[in-house]
Amino acid sequence: MSSTTHPPVTLTIAGSEATGGAGAQADLKTFQELGTYGITALTCIVSFDPKDNWNHRFVPVDPQVIADQLEAIQTAYDLGTVKIGMLGTPATIDTVAKALQSQHWTNIVLDPVLICKGQEPGAALDTDQALKAQILPLATFVTPNHFESMSLAGMDAIESVDDLKEAAKRIHEASGAVVLAKGGVRLEGDDAVDVFYDGETMEVLRAPKVGDVAVSGAGCTLAAAITAELAKGATPLEAARSAKAFVTEGIRNRVSSNTPFDALWQGGAASGPAL
Ligand code: PXL
């Protein structure tokens, strides 16, 4: 006799990053590692260019094809939890906003990927504005990095933990979402500091910095881990804490390649240091 199982289902609406460090690949690996059934609707394909300083070559998926993927996914599963990663164009944002608005969600986790290296600045600005206007108001949880926090909070600089707290507050007030504003390696000091704010609780999450260079996939993995934990029933604060621990282990056990940056390994938390 066989029987079906019912793991929590998590969807990521994200781009492919061909070398596997970031984007949908990082999200799916995180979902698998944390015990949720991962699904992807692909928004774009990013291929780093080794002949051009590993800059991003960016190809959007046709909006109708994104709509088709979401139709299949939303018809197949009764979804409650979704992560939004790189969207990349205003047309993609329109399509994704429609799909999000077509049903009720318990958790919409937004990693507000604002700028992709190699995109035309004009096009990137339109995309940023569309993301702020159409997707951010739908989010229940948002995970801006240092640069994205400045942009979403309208601040010229974030140099201290107090600045990061102020940014988290402003972004919460503007969006209504739970905020995890990430300092990462960008704030001075020995710790990688992130600030959690949900309108009541302000908590500073700290972990010792592992090196002082950002690792590919850390932002995607953090938001995906929050998504998986929320789908499993964690509170937002518990989800943020365990996601931070998962990312820290993934960075400790990072993978090097011929790229000038290392990639986080989602297997790091379970496997420990490679022998
Ligand atoms: O880290 C942000 C990110 C998200 N999604 C895709 C990416 C990247 C960065 O490279 O390529 C597809």
PDB file of C-alpha atoms and ligand atoms in Angstrom:
ATOM      1  CA  MET A   1       0.000   0.000   0.000  1.00  0.00           C
ATOM      2  CA  SER A   2       1.232   3.442  -0.821  1.00  0.00           C
ATOM      3  CA  SER A   3      -0.122   6.667   0.517  1.00  0.00           C
ATOM      4  CA  THR A   4       0.288  10.310  -0.365  1.00  0.00           C
ATOM      5  CA  THR A   5       2.103  12.743   1.865  1.00  0.00           C
ATOM      6  CA  HIS A   6       1.309  16.364   2.578  1.00  0.00           C
ATOM      7  CA  PRO A   7       4.451  18.404   3.103  1.00  0.00           C
ATOM      8  CA  PRO A   8       3.926  22.174   3.261  1.00  0.00           C
ATOM      9  CA  VAL A   9       4.087  23.525  -0.300  1.00  0.00           C
ATOM     10  CA  THR A  10       6.195  26.602  -1.030  1.00  0.00           C
ATOM     11  CA  LEU A  11       6.263  28.504  -4.320  1.00  0.00           C
ATOM     12  CA  THR A  12       9.057  30.781  -5.461  1.00  0.00           C
ATOM     13  CA  ILE A  13       8.465  33.257  -8.265  1.00  0.00           C
ATOM     14  CA  ALA A  14      12.062  33.941  -9.209  1.00  0.00           C
ATOM     15  CA  GLY A  15      14.739  34.016 -11.875  1.00  0.00           C
ATOM     16  CA  SER A  16      17.219  31.315 -12.824  1.00  0.00           C
ATOM     17  CA  GLU A  17      20.862  32.059 -12.020  1.00  0.00           C
ATOM     18  CA  ALA A  18      22.640  29.557 -14.183  1.00  0.00           C
ATOM     19  CA  THR A  19      25.625  28.806 -11.927  1.00  0.00           C
ATOM     20  CA  GLY A  20      23.225  27.723  -9.177  1.00  0.00           C
ATOM     21  CA  GLY A  21      24.278  30.108  -6.437  1.00  0.00           C
ATOM     22  CA  ALA A  22      21.290  32.449  -6.378  1.00  0.00           C
ATOM     23  CA  GLY A  23      17.728  32.774  -7.618  1.00  0.00           C
ATOM     24  CA  ALA A  24      15.277  29.916  -8.072  1.00  0.00           C
ATOM     25  CA  GLN A  25      18.012  27.294  -7.694  1.00  0.00           C
ATOM     26  CA  ALA A  26      18.949  28.611  -4.241  1.00  0.00           C
ATOM     27  CA  ASP A  27      15.278  28.812  -3.277  1.00  0.00           C
ATOM     28  CA  LEU A  28      14.478  25.232  -4.310  1.00  0.00           C
ATOM     29  CA  LYS A  29      17.542  23.838  -2.552  1.00  0.00           C
ATOM     30  CA  THR A  30      16.534  25.720   0.591  1.00  0.00           C
ATOM     31  CA  PHE A  31      12.955  24.461   0.436  1.00  0.00           C
ATOM     32  CA  GLN A  32      14.145  20.878  -0.001  1.00  0.00           C
ATOM     33  CA  GLU A  33      16.631  21.175   2.832  1.00  0.00           C
ATOM     34  CA  LEU A  34      14.028  22.613   5.193  1.00  0.00           C
ATOM     35  CA  GLY A  35      11.349  20.042   4.408  1.00  0.00           C
ATOM     36  CA  THR A  36       8.882  21.847   2.166  1.00  0.00           C
ATOM     37  CA  TYR A  37       7.733  20.845  -1.320  1.00  0.00           C
ATOM     38  CA  GLY A  38       9.298  23.441  -3.611  1.00  0.00           C
ATOM     39  CA  ILE A  39       7.728  24.822  -6.772  1.00  0.00           C
ATOM     40  CA  THR A  40       9.030  27.510  -9.151  1.00  0.00           C
ATOM     41  CA  ALA A  41       7.560  29.929 -11.647  1.00  0.00           C
ATOM     42  CA  LEU A  42      10.562  31.275 -13.591  1.00  0.00           C
ATOM     43  CA  THR A  43      10.584  35.000 -14.365  1.00  0.00           C
ATOM     44  CA  CYS A  44      13.915  35.409 -16.134  1.00  0.00           C
ATOM     45  CA  ILE A  45      17.202  33.730 -16.939  1.00  0.00           C
ATOM     46  CA  VAL A  46      20.444  35.277 -15.689  1.00  0.00           C
ATOM     47  CA  SER A  47      23.734  34.011 -17.148  1.00  0.00           C
ATOM     48  CA  PHE A  48      26.841  35.634 -15.718  1.00  0.00           C
ATOM     49  CA  ASP A  49      29.319  36.620 -18.451  1.00  0.00           C
ATOM     50  CA  PRO A  50      32.830  35.317 -17.670  1.00  0.00           C
ATOM     51  CA  LYS A  51      34.177  37.407 -20.587  1.00  0.00           C
ATOM     52  CA  ASP A  52      32.762  40.598 -19.028  1.00  0.00           C
ATOM     53  CA  ASN A  53      33.740  40.512 -15.375  1.00  0.00           C
ATOM     54  CA  TRP A  54      30.913  38.070 -14.542  1.00  0.00           C
ATOM     55  CA  ASN A  55      28.295  40.766 -15.190  1.00  0.00           C
ATOM     56  CA  HIS A  56      24.715  39.619 -15.610  1.00  0.00           C
ATOM     57  CA  ARG A  57      23.205  38.725 -18.952  1.00  0.00           C
ATOM     58  CA  PHE A  58      19.487  39.034 -18.323  1.00  0.00           C
ATOM     59  CA  VAL A  59      16.677  37.553 -20.445  1.00  0.00           C
ATOM     60  CA  PRO A  60      13.091  37.974 -19.247  1.00  0.00           C
ATOM     61  CA  VAL A  61      10.609  35.144 -19.690  1.00  0.00           C
ATOM     62  CA  ASP A  62       7.636  36.176 -21.847  1.00  0.00           C
ATOM     63  CA  PRO A  63       4.860  37.470 -19.535  1.00  0.00           C
ATOM     64  CA  GLN A  64       2.348  35.023 -21.055  1.00  0.00           C
ATOM     65  CA  VAL A  65       4.687  32.133 -20.197  1.00  0.00           C
ATOM     66  CA  ILE A  66       4.955  33.412 -16.617  1.00  0.00           C
ATOM     67  CA  ALA A  67       1.144  33.616 -16.464  1.00  0.00           C
ATOM     68  CA  ASP A  68       0.916  30.064 -17.854  1.00  0.00           C
ATOM     69  CA  GLN A  69       3.282  28.709 -15.197  1.00  0.00           C
ATOM     70  CA  LEU A  70       1.323  30.424 -12.447  1.00  0.00           C
ATOM     71  CA  GLU A  71      -1.963  29.139 -13.843  1.00  0.00           C
ATOM     72  CA  ALA A  72      -0.667  25.566 -13.740  1.00  0.00           C
ATOM     73  CA  ILE A  73       0.762  25.980 -10.258  1.00  0.00           C
ATOM     74  CA  GLN A  74      -2.208  27.778  -8.717  1.00  0.00           C
ATOM     75  CA  THR A  75      -4.633  25.270 -10.212  1.00  0.00           C
ATOM     76  CA  ALA A  76      -2.610  22.264  -9.069  1.00  0.00           C
ATOM     77  CA  TYR A  77      -2.095  23.400  -5.463  1.00  0.00           C
ATOM     78  CA  ASP A  78      -4.004  25.310  -2.819  1.00  0.00           C
ATOM     79  CA  LEU A  79      -1.124  27.579  -1.925  1.00  0.00           C
ATOM     80  CA  GLY A  80      -0.729  29.715   1.170  1.00  0.00           C
ATOM     81  CA  THR A  81       2.921  30.718   1.041  1.00  0.00           C
ATOM     82  CA  VAL A  82       4.943  32.295  -1.756  1.00  0.00           C
ATOM     83  CA  LYS A  83       8.345  33.876  -2.068  1.00  0.00           C
ATOM     84  CA  ILE A  84       9.004  36.594  -4.624  1.00  0.00           C
ATOM     85  CA  GLY A  85      12.563  36.909  -5.904  1.00  0.00           C
ATOM     86  CA  MET A  86      13.872  38.660  -8.991  1.00  0.00           C
ATOM     87  CA  LEU A  87      11.126  39.901 -11.290  1.00  0.00           C
ATOM     88  CA  GLY A  88      13.188  42.140 -13.577  1.00  0.00           C
ATOM     89  CA  THR A  89      10.707  44.033 -15.786  1.00  0.00           C
ATOM     90  CA  PRO A  90       7.523  46.089 -15.334  1.00  0.00           C
ATOM     91  CA  ALA A  91       5.624  43.598 -17.551  1.00  0.00           C
ATOM     92  CA  THR A  92       6.670  40.711 -15.290  1.00  0.00           C
ATOM     93  CA  ILE A  93       5.615  42.725 -12.255  1.00  0.00           C
ATOM     94  CA  ASP A  94       2.140  43.323 -13.767  1.00  0.00           C
ATOM     95  CA  THR A  95       1.730  39.599 -14.410  1.00  0.00           C
ATOM     96  CA  VAL A  96       2.925  38.551 -10.961  1.00  0.00           C
ATOM     97  CA  ALA A  97       0.810  41.200  -9.196  1.00  0.00           C
ATOM     98  CA  LYS A  98      -2.293  39.845 -10.972  1.00  0.00           C
ATOM     99  CA  ALA A  99      -1.524  36.268  -9.934  1.00  0.00           C
ATOM    100  CA  LEU A 100      -0.904  37.332  -6.336  1.00  0.00           C
ATOM    101  CA  GLN A 101      -4.207  39.217  -6.260  1.00  0.00           C
ATOM    102  CA  SER A 102      -6.140  36.253  -7.684  1.00  0.00           C
ATOM    103  CA  GLN A 103      -6.188  34.362  -4.379  1.00  0.00           C
ATOM    104  CA  HIS A 104      -5.717  34.731  -0.633  1.00  0.00           C
ATOM    105  CA  TRP A 105      -2.186  34.166   0.752  1.00  0.00           C
ATOM    106  CA  THR A 106      -1.105  33.671   4.345  1.00  0.00           C
ATOM    107  CA  ASN A 107       2.510  34.580   3.593  1.00  0.00           C
ATOM    108  CA  ILE A 108       3.951  36.638   0.724  1.00  0.00           C
ATOM    109  CA  VAL A 109       7.692  36.920   1.373  1.00  0.00           C
ATOM    110  CA  LEU A 110       9.322  39.564  -0.809  1.00  0.00           C
ATOM    111  CA  ASP A 111      13.060  39.675  -1.438  1.00  0.00           C
ATOM    112  CA  PRO A 112      12.990  43.096  -3.107  1.00  0.00           C
ATOM    113  CA  VAL A 113      15.708  42.525  -5.720  1.00  0.00           C
ATOM    114  CA  LEU A 114      15.961  46.074  -7.026  1.00  0.00           C
ATOM    115  CA  ILE A 115      18.927  46.175  -9.322  1.00  0.00           C
ATOM    116  CA  CYS A 116      20.561  43.497 -11.366  1.00  0.00           C
ATOM    117  CA  LYS A 117      24.131  44.164 -12.499  1.00  0.00           C
ATOM    118  CA  GLY A 118      24.115  44.655 -16.248  1.00  0.00           C
ATOM    119  CA  GLN A 119      20.560  45.950 -16.560  1.00  0.00           C
ATOM    120  CA  GLU A 120      20.106  49.288 -18.259  1.00  0.00           C
ATOM    121  CA  PRO A 121      19.730  51.957 -15.521  1.00  0.00           C
ATOM    122  CA  GLY A 122      16.557  53.448 -17.113  1.00  0.00           C
ATOM    123  CA  ALA A 123      14.843  50.077 -17.300  1.00  0.00           C
ATOM    124  CA  ALA A 124      15.979  49.240 -13.772  1.00  0.00           C
ATOM    125  CA  LEU A 125      14.394  52.437 -12.422  1.00  0.00           C
ATOM    126  CA  ASP A 126      11.004  51.616 -13.972  1.00  0.00           C
ATOM    127  CA  THR A 127      11.243  48.130 -12.513  1.00  0.00           C
ATOM    128  CA  ASP A 128      12.114  49.442  -9.058  1.00  0.00           C
ATOM    129  CA  GLN A 129       9.164  51.825  -9.120  1.00  0.00           C
ATOM    130  CA  ALA A 130       6.763  49.122 -10.290  1.00  0.00           C
ATOM    131  CA  LEU A 131       8.013  46.765  -7.560  1.00  0.00           C
ATOM    132  CA  LYS A 132       7.444  49.425  -4.893  1.00  0.00           C
ATOM    133  CA  ALA A 133       4.008  50.358  -6.238  1.00  0.00           C
ATOM    134  CA  GLN A 134       2.582  46.943  -7.126  1.00  0.00           C
ATOM    135  CA  ILE A 135       4.330  44.191  -5.155  1.00  0.00           C
ATOM    136  CA  LEU A 136       5.536  45.745  -1.890  1.00  0.00           C
ATOM    137  CA  PRO A 137       1.975  46.604  -0.726  1.00  0.00           C
ATOM    138  CA  LEU A 138       1.002  42.918  -1.132  1.00  0.00           C
ATOM    139  CA  ALA A 139       3.967  41.576   0.855  1.00  0.00           C
ATOM    140  CA  THR A 140       3.522  40.238   4.381  1.00  0.00           C
ATOM    141  CA  PHE A 141       7.286  39.925   4.971  1.00  0.00           C
ATOM    142  CA  VAL A 142      10.083  41.830   3.234  1.00  0.00           C
ATOM    143  CA  THR A 143      13.850  41.218   3.382  1.00  0.00           C
ATOM    144  CA  PRO A 144      15.723  44.244   1.971  1.00  0.00           C
ATOM    145  CA  ASN A 145      19.530  44.240   1.886  1.00  0.00           C
ATOM    146  CA  HIS A 146      21.607  47.293   2.768  1.00  0.00           C
ATOM    147  CA  PHE A 147      21.126  49.038  -0.564  1.00  0.00           C
ATOM    148  CA  GLU A 148      17.460  48.086  -0.875  1.00  0.00           C
ATOM    149  CA  SER A 149      16.802  49.317   2.675  1.00  0.00           C
ATOM    150  CA  MET A 150      18.171  52.757   1.779  1.00  0.00           C
ATOM    151  CA  SER A 151      16.036  52.845  -1.345  1.00  0.00           C
ATOM    152  CA  LEU A 152      12.804  51.622   0.282  1.00  0.00           C
ATOM    153  CA  ALA A 153      13.260  53.777   3.397  1.00  0.00           C
ATOM    154  CA  GLY A 154      14.317  56.871   1.434  1.00  0.00           C
ATOM    155  CA  MET A 155      17.598  57.184   3.379  1.00  0.00           C
ATOM    156  CA  ASP A 156      20.903  58.420   1.908  1.00  0.00           C
ATOM    157  CA  ALA A 157      23.062  56.256   4.151  1.00  0.00           C
ATOM    158  CA  ILE A 158      22.793  53.353   6.588  1.00  0.00           C
ATOM    159  CA  GLU A 159      25.966  53.224   8.643  1.00  0.00           C
ATOM    160  CA  SER A 160      24.949  51.949  12.060  1.00  0.00           C
ATOM    161  CA  VAL A 161      22.557  49.521  13.703  1.00  0.00           C
ATOM    162  CA  ASP A 162      20.434  52.533  14.696  1.00  0.00           C
ATOM    163  CA  ASP A 163      20.203  53.562  11.031  1.00  0.00           C
ATOM    164  CA  LEU A 164      19.164  50.029  10.124  1.00  0.00           C
ATOM    165  CA  LYS A 165      16.470  50.114  12.834  1.00  0.00           C
ATOM    166  CA  GLU A 166      15.190  53.404  11.460  1.00  0.00           C
ATOM    167  CA  ALA A 167      15.070  51.888   7.962  1.00  0.00           C
ATOM    168  CA  ALA A 168      13.190  48.814   9.200  1.00  0.00           C
ATOM    169  CA  LYS A 169      10.656  51.071  10.934  1.00  0.00           C
ATOM    170  CA  ARG A 170      10.104  53.238   7.881  1.00  0.00           C
ATOM    171  CA  ILE A 171       9.718  50.238   5.576  1.00  0.00           C
ATOM    172  CA  HIS A 172       7.228  48.618   7.959  1.00  0.00           C
ATOM    173  CA  GLU A 173       5.219  51.830   8.191  1.00  0.00           C
ATOM    174  CA  ALA A 174       5.149  52.222   4.406  1.00  0.00           C
ATOM    175  CA  SER A 175       4.290  48.601   3.587  1.00  0.00           C
ATOM    176  CA  GLY A 176       2.610  47.072   6.648  1.00  0.00           C
ATOM    177  CA  ALA A 177       4.906  44.064   6.189  1.00  0.00           C
ATOM    178  CA  VAL A 178       7.160  42.407   8.727  1.00  0.00           C
ATOM    179  CA  VAL A 179      10.674  43.632   7.900  1.00  0.00           C
ATOM    180  CA  LEU A 180      14.048  41.942   8.177  1.00  0.00           C
ATOM    181  CA  ALA A 181      16.528  44.636   7.109  1.00  0.00           C
ATOM    182  CA  LYS A 182      19.899  43.055   6.397  1.00  0.00           C
ATOM    183  CA  GLY A 183      23.162  44.747   7.241  1.00  0.00           C
ATOM    184  CA  GLY A 184      25.149  41.703   6.153  1.00  0.00           C
ATOM    185  CA  VAL A 185      28.833  42.481   5.825  1.00  0.00           C
ATOM    186  CA  ARG A 186      28.095  46.119   4.986  1.00  0.00           C
ATOM    187  CA  LEU A 187      27.962  47.570   8.517  1.00  0.00           C
ATOM    188  CA  GLU A 188      31.236  47.895  10.405  1.00  0.00           C
ATOM    189  CA  GLY A 189      31.968  45.484  13.239  1.00  0.00           C
ATOM    190  CA  ASP A 190      32.567  41.798  13.839  1.00  0.00           C
ATOM    191  CA  ASP A 191      28.940  40.712  13.480  1.00  0.00           C
ATOM    192  CA  ALA A 192      26.615  40.396  10.517  1.00  0.00           C
ATOM    193  CA  VAL A 193      23.629  42.308  11.859  1.00  0.00           C
ATOM    194  CA  ASP A 194      20.034  42.166  10.671  1.00  0.00           C
ATOM    195  CA  VAL A 195      17.100  44.062  12.165  1.00  0.00           C
ATOM    196  CA  PHE A 196      13.660  42.483  12.600  1.00  0.00           C
ATOM    197  CA  TYR A 197      10.637  44.739  13.030  1.00  0.00           C
ATOM    198  CA  ASP A 198       6.969  43.781  12.908  1.00  0.00           C
ATOM    199  CA  GLY A 199       5.396  46.958  14.262  1.00  0.00           C
ATOM    200  CA  GLU A 200       5.851  45.873  17.893  1.00  0.00           C
ATOM    201  CA  THR A 201       8.987  43.827  18.315  1.00  0.00           C
ATOM    202  CA  MET A 202      12.312  45.291  17.243  1.00  0.00           C
ATOM    203  CA  GLU A 203      15.034  42.654  17.480  1.00  0.00           C
ATOM    204  CA  VAL A 204      18.643  42.814  16.369  1.00  0.00           C
ATOM    205  CA  LEU A 205      19.836  39.465  15.029  1.00  0.00           C
ATOM    206  CA  ARG A 206      23.577  38.946  15.125  1.00  0.00           C
ATOM    207  CA  ALA A 207      25.998  36.285  13.935  1.00  0.00           C
ATOM    208  CA  PRO A 208      29.782  36.582  13.702  1.00  0.00           C
ATOM    209  CA  LYS A 209      30.781  37.666  10.180  1.00  0.00           C
ATOM    210  CA  VAL A 210      32.251  34.854   8.105  1.00  0.00           C
ATOM    211  CA  GLY A 211      34.813  36.790   6.062  1.00  0.00           C
ATOM    212  CA  ASP A 212      34.028  40.283   4.881  1.00  0.00           C
ATOM    213  CA  VAL A 213      32.890  39.606   1.329  1.00  0.00           C
ATOM    214  CA  ALA A 214      29.264  38.968   0.422  1.00  0.00           C
ATOM    215  CA  VAL A 215      28.561  35.414  -0.685  1.00  0.00           C
ATOM    216  CA  SER A 216      26.311  34.677  -3.658  1.00  0.00           C
ATOM    217  CA  GLY A 217      22.870  33.390  -2.746  1.00  0.00           C
ATOM    218  CA  ALA A 218      22.773  34.609   0.853  1.00  0.00           C
ATOM    219  CA  GLY A 219      19.832  36.966   0.321  1.00  0.00           C
ATOM    220  CA  CYS A 220      17.828  34.479  -1.744  1.00  0.00           C
ATOM    221  CA  THR A 221      18.488  31.694   0.756  1.00  0.00           C
ATOM    222  CA  LEU A 222      17.549  33.831   3.757  1.00  0.00           C
ATOM    223  CA  ALA A 223      14.184  34.795   2.253  1.00  0.00           C
ATOM    224  CA  ALA A 224      13.561  31.215   1.066  1.00  0.00           C
ATOM    225  CA  ALA A 225      14.337  29.854   4.534  1.00  0.00           C
ATOM    226  CA  ILE A 226      11.927  32.365   6.088  1.00  0.00           C
ATOM    227  CA  THR A 227       9.331  31.219   3.540  1.00  0.00           C
ATOM    228  CA  ALA A 228       9.830  27.536   4.400  1.00  0.00           C
ATOM    229  CA  GLU A 229       9.686  28.178   8.146  1.00  0.00           C
ATOM    230  CA  LEU A 230       6.507  30.259   7.840  1.00  0.00           C
ATOM    231  CA  ALA A 231       4.914  27.518   5.724  1.00  0.00           C
ATOM    232  CA  LYS A 232       5.741  25.040   8.488  1.00  0.00           C
ATOM    233  CA  GLY A 233       3.931  27.266  11.004  1.00  0.00           C
ATOM    234  CA  ALA A 234       6.720  29.315  12.600  1.00  0.00           C
ATOM    235  CA  THR A 235       6.013  32.846  13.768  1.00  0.00           C
ATOM    236  CA  PRO A 236       7.753  35.587  11.750  1.00  0.00           C
ATOM    237  CA  LEU A 237      10.353  36.138  14.500  1.00  0.00           C
ATOM    238  CA  GLU A 238      11.082  32.405  14.850  1.00  0.00           C
ATOM    239  CA  ALA A 239      11.327  32.159  11.052  1.00  0.00           C
ATOM    240  CA  ALA A 240      13.795  35.057  10.920  1.00  0.00           C
ATOM    241  CA  ARG A 241      15.969  33.558  13.663  1.00  0.00           C
ATOM    242  CA  SER A 242      16.158  30.085  12.159  1.00  0.00           C
ATOM    243  CA  ALA A 243      16.683  31.454   8.650  1.00  0.00           C
ATOM    244  CA  LYS A 244      19.627  33.512   9.902  1.00  0.00           C
ATOM    245  CA  ALA A 245      21.167  30.421  11.532  1.00  0.00           C
ATOM    246  CA  PHE A 246      20.627  28.404   8.324  1.00  0.00           C
ATOM    247  CA  VAL A 247      22.302  31.092   6.203  1.00  0.00           C
ATOM    248  CA  THR A 248      25.220  31.440   8.607  1.00  0.00           C
ATOM    249  CA  GLU A 249      25.937  27.685   8.337  1.00  0.00           C
ATOM    250  CA  GLY A 250      25.515  27.849   4.556  1.00  0.00           C
ATOM    251  CA  ILE A 251      28.103  30.620   4.393  1.00  0.00           C
ATOM    252  CA  ARG A 252      30.494  28.772   6.716  1.00  0.00           C
ATOM    253  CA  ASN A 253      30.281  25.803   4.340  1.00  0.00           C
ATOM    254  CA  ARG A 254      30.323  27.856   1.130  1.00  0.00           C
ATOM    255  CA  VAL A 255      31.321  26.533  -2.274  1.00  0.00           C
ATOM    256  CA  SER A 256      34.120  28.044  -4.349  1.00  0.00           C
ATOM    257  CA  SER A 257      34.319  27.884  -8.130  1.00  0.00           C
ATOM    258  CA  ASN A 258      36.023  29.772 -10.940  1.00  0.00           C
ATOM    259  CA  THR A 259      33.804  32.785 -10.243  1.00  0.00           C
ATOM    260  CA  PRO A 260      35.374  35.609  -8.198  1.00  0.00           C
ATOM    261  CA  PHE A 261      32.770  35.028  -5.454  1.00  0.00           C
ATOM    262  CA  ASP A 262      31.811  31.962  -3.430  1.00  0.00           C
ATOM    263  CA  ALA A 263      28.283  30.554  -3.233  1.00  0.00           C
ATOM    264  CA  LEU A 264      26.368  29.647  -0.102  1.00  0.00           C
ATOM    265  CA  TRP A 265      25.691  25.914   0.301  1.00  0.00           C
ATOM    266  CA  GLN A 266      22.229  25.052   1.521  1.00  0.00           C
ATOM    267  CA  GLY A 267      23.492  21.660   2.673  1.00  0.00           C
ATOM    268  CA  GLY A 268      25.876  23.351   5.104  1.00  0.00           C
ATOM    269  CA  ALA A 269      23.552  23.431   8.100  1.00  0.00           C
ATOM    270  CA  ALA A 270      22.816  19.700   7.924  1.00  0.00           C
ATOM    271  CA  SER A 271      26.239  18.457   6.878  1.00  0.00           C
ATOM    272  CA  GLY A 272      28.583  20.651   8.843  1.00  0.00           C
ATOM    273  CA  PRO A 273      32.070  21.467   7.611  1.00  0.00           C
ATOM    274  CA  ALA A 274      33.377  19.408   4.699  1.00  0.00           C
ATOM    275  CA  LEU A 275      36.066  16.961   5.827  1.00  0.00           C
TER     276      LEU A 275
HETATM  277  O1  PXL B   1      20.903  37.801  -5.498  1.00  0.00           O
HETATM  278  C1  PXL B   1      19.904  38.272  -6.220  1.00  0.00           C
HETATM  279  C2  PXL B   1      19.548  37.460  -7.427  1.00  0.00           C
HETATM  280  C3  PXL B   1      18.269  36.980  -7.507  1.00  0.00           C
HETATM  281  N1  PXL B   1      17.833  36.276  -8.571  1.00  0.00           N
HETATM  282  C4  PXL B   1      18.639  36.015  -9.609  1.00  0.00           C
HETATM  283  C5  PXL B   1      19.960  36.457  -9.599  1.00  0.00           C
HETATM  284  C6  PXL B   1      20.436  37.190  -8.477  1.00  0.00           C
HETATM  285  C7  PXL B   1      21.827  37.624  -8.445  1.00  0.00           C
HETATM  286  O2  PXL B   1      22.652  37.192  -9.182  1.00  0.00           O
HETATM  287  O3  PXL B   1      20.754  36.193 -10.641  1.00  0.00           O
HETATM  288  C8  PXL B   1      18.108  35.232 -10.756  1.00  0.00           C
END
